[in-house]
Amino acid sequence: MNRELNACGFSSETIAAEYETDAALAEWPGSDRTFPPEGHYFHAAFRAENEQRALDYAAAQQRTKETQP
């Protein structure tokens, strides 16, 4: 797995997914701290963000294994 991570351990894919999640939440008219109902685009964006974070985590773990003696 060759996934480029920045100094904080995040890939550009994860950062883009975070922006999508933020944008979807901003679209929710009840953004006075109420959570959008299931089926709102926010939930798909949030799932995608979590998938990207999991891939980042796996890449970091793999890199750690490769660099340990």
PDB file of C-alpha atoms in Angstrom:
ATOM      1  CA  MET A   1       0.000   0.000   0.000  1.00  0.00           C
ATOM      2  CA  ASN A   2       1.609   3.253  -1.126  1.00  0.00           C
ATOM      3  CA  ARG A   3      -0.373   6.089   0.407  1.00  0.00           C
ATOM      4  CA  GLU A   4       1.339   9.435   0.896  1.00  0.00           C
ATOM      5  CA  LEU A   5       0.768  10.887   4.351  1.00  0.00           C
ATOM      6  CA  ASN A   6       1.639  14.388   5.494  1.00  0.00           C
ATOM      7  CA  ALA A   7       3.603  15.131   8.680  1.00  0.00           C
ATOM      8  CA  CYS A   8       0.388  14.776  10.706  1.00  0.00           C
ATOM      9  CA  GLY A   9      -0.344  11.347   9.228  1.00  0.00           C
ATOM     10  CA  PHE A  10      -3.167  12.368   6.881  1.00  0.00           C
ATOM     11  CA  SER A  11      -3.435  11.799   3.144  1.00  0.00           C
ATOM     12  CA  SER A  12      -4.747  14.369   0.690  1.00  0.00           C
ATOM     13  CA  GLU A  13      -7.745  12.046   0.190  1.00  0.00           C
ATOM     14  CA  THR A  14      -8.638  12.301   3.870  1.00  0.00           C
ATOM     15  CA  ILE A  15      -8.282  16.071   3.866  1.00  0.00           C
ATOM     16  CA  ALA A  16     -10.562  16.318   0.825  1.00  0.00           C
ATOM     17  CA  ALA A  17     -13.099  14.035   2.522  1.00  0.00           C
ATOM     18  CA  GLU A  18     -13.034  16.285   5.602  1.00  0.00           C
ATOM     19  CA  TYR A  19     -13.901  19.276   3.412  1.00  0.00           C
ATOM     20  CA  GLU A  20     -16.797  17.313   1.899  1.00  0.00           C
ATOM     21  CA  THR A  21     -18.091  16.419   5.359  1.00  0.00           C
ATOM     22  CA  ASP A  22     -17.840  20.030   6.513  1.00  0.00           C
ATOM     23  CA  ALA A  23     -19.611  21.277   3.386  1.00  0.00           C
ATOM     24  CA  ALA A  24     -22.401  18.729   3.774  1.00  0.00           C
ATOM     25  CA  LEU A  25     -22.916  19.714   7.393  1.00  0.00           C
ATOM     26  CA  ALA A  26     -22.977  23.396   6.459  1.00  0.00           C
ATOM     27  CA  GLU A  27     -25.783  22.654   3.960  1.00  0.00           C
ATOM     28  CA  TRP A  28     -27.965  21.262   6.738  1.00  0.00           C
ATOM     29  CA  PRO A  29     -30.504  23.979   7.611  1.00  0.00           C
ATOM     30  CA  GLY A  30     -30.628  22.797  11.197  1.00  0.00           C
ATOM     31  CA  SER A  31     -26.936  23.450  11.676  1.00  0.00           C
ATOM     32  CA  ASP A  32     -27.673  24.932  15.071  1.00  0.00           C
ATOM     33  CA  ARG A  33     -25.922  21.823  16.412  1.00  0.00           C
ATOM     34  CA  THR A  34     -28.684  19.376  15.479  1.00  0.00           C
ATOM     35  CA  PHE A  35     -27.570  16.284  13.628  1.00  0.00           C
ATOM     36  CA  PRO A  36     -28.857  15.729  10.062  1.00  0.00           C
ATOM     37  CA  PRO A  37     -31.285  12.829   9.659  1.00  0.00           C
ATOM     38  CA  GLU A  38     -30.131   9.554   8.134  1.00  0.00           C
ATOM     39  CA  GLY A  39     -30.154   9.813   4.360  1.00  0.00           C
ATOM     40  CA  HIS A  40     -28.771  13.357   4.347  1.00  0.00           C
ATOM     41  CA  TYR A  41     -25.611  13.706   2.262  1.00  0.00           C
ATOM     42  CA  PHE A  42     -23.651  14.380   5.450  1.00  0.00           C
ATOM     43  CA  HIS A  43     -23.824  10.704   6.467  1.00  0.00           C
ATOM     44  CA  ALA A  44     -22.342   9.494   3.174  1.00  0.00           C
ATOM     45  CA  ALA A  45     -19.613  12.118   3.390  1.00  0.00           C
ATOM     46  CA  PHE A  46     -18.848  11.192   6.993  1.00  0.00           C
ATOM     47  CA  ARG A  47     -18.631   7.482   6.110  1.00  0.00           C
ATOM     48  CA  ALA A  48     -16.265   8.303   3.246  1.00  0.00           C
ATOM     49  CA  GLU A  49     -14.115  10.405   5.575  1.00  0.00           C
ATOM     50  CA  ASN A  50     -13.917   7.543   8.070  1.00  0.00           C
ATOM     51  CA  GLU A  51     -12.953   5.112   5.290  1.00  0.00           C
ATOM     52  CA  GLN A  52     -10.119   7.438   4.244  1.00  0.00           C
ATOM     53  CA  ARG A  53      -8.957   7.756   7.855  1.00  0.00           C
ATOM     54  CA  ALA A  54      -8.892   3.964   8.149  1.00  0.00           C
ATOM     55  CA  LEU A  55      -6.755   3.734   5.010  1.00  0.00           C
ATOM     56  CA  ASP A  56      -4.384   6.358   6.436  1.00  0.00           C
ATOM     57  CA  TYR A  57      -4.134   4.404   9.676  1.00  0.00           C
ATOM     58  CA  ALA A  58      -3.368   1.172   7.813  1.00  0.00           C
ATOM     59  CA  ALA A  59      -0.699   2.919   5.735  1.00  0.00           C
ATOM     60  CA  ALA A  60       0.915   4.369   8.856  1.00  0.00           C
ATOM     61  CA  GLN A  61       0.908   0.948  10.542  1.00  0.00           C
ATOM     62  CA  GLN A  62       2.478  -0.649   7.473  1.00  0.00           C
ATOM     63  CA  ARG A  63       5.149   2.046   7.314  1.00  0.00           C
ATOM     64  CA  THR A  64       5.922   1.506  10.994  1.00  0.00           C
ATOM     65  CA  LYS A  65       6.372  -2.242  10.432  1.00  0.00           C
ATOM     66  CA  GLU A  66       8.692  -1.614   7.497  1.00  0.00           C
ATOM     67  CA  THR A  67      10.926   0.754   9.450  1.00  0.00           C
ATOM     68  CA  GLN A  68      11.281  -1.301  12.641  1.00  0.00           C
ATOM     69  CA  PRO A  69      14.297  -3.624  12.854  1.00  0.00           C
TER      70      PRO A  69
END
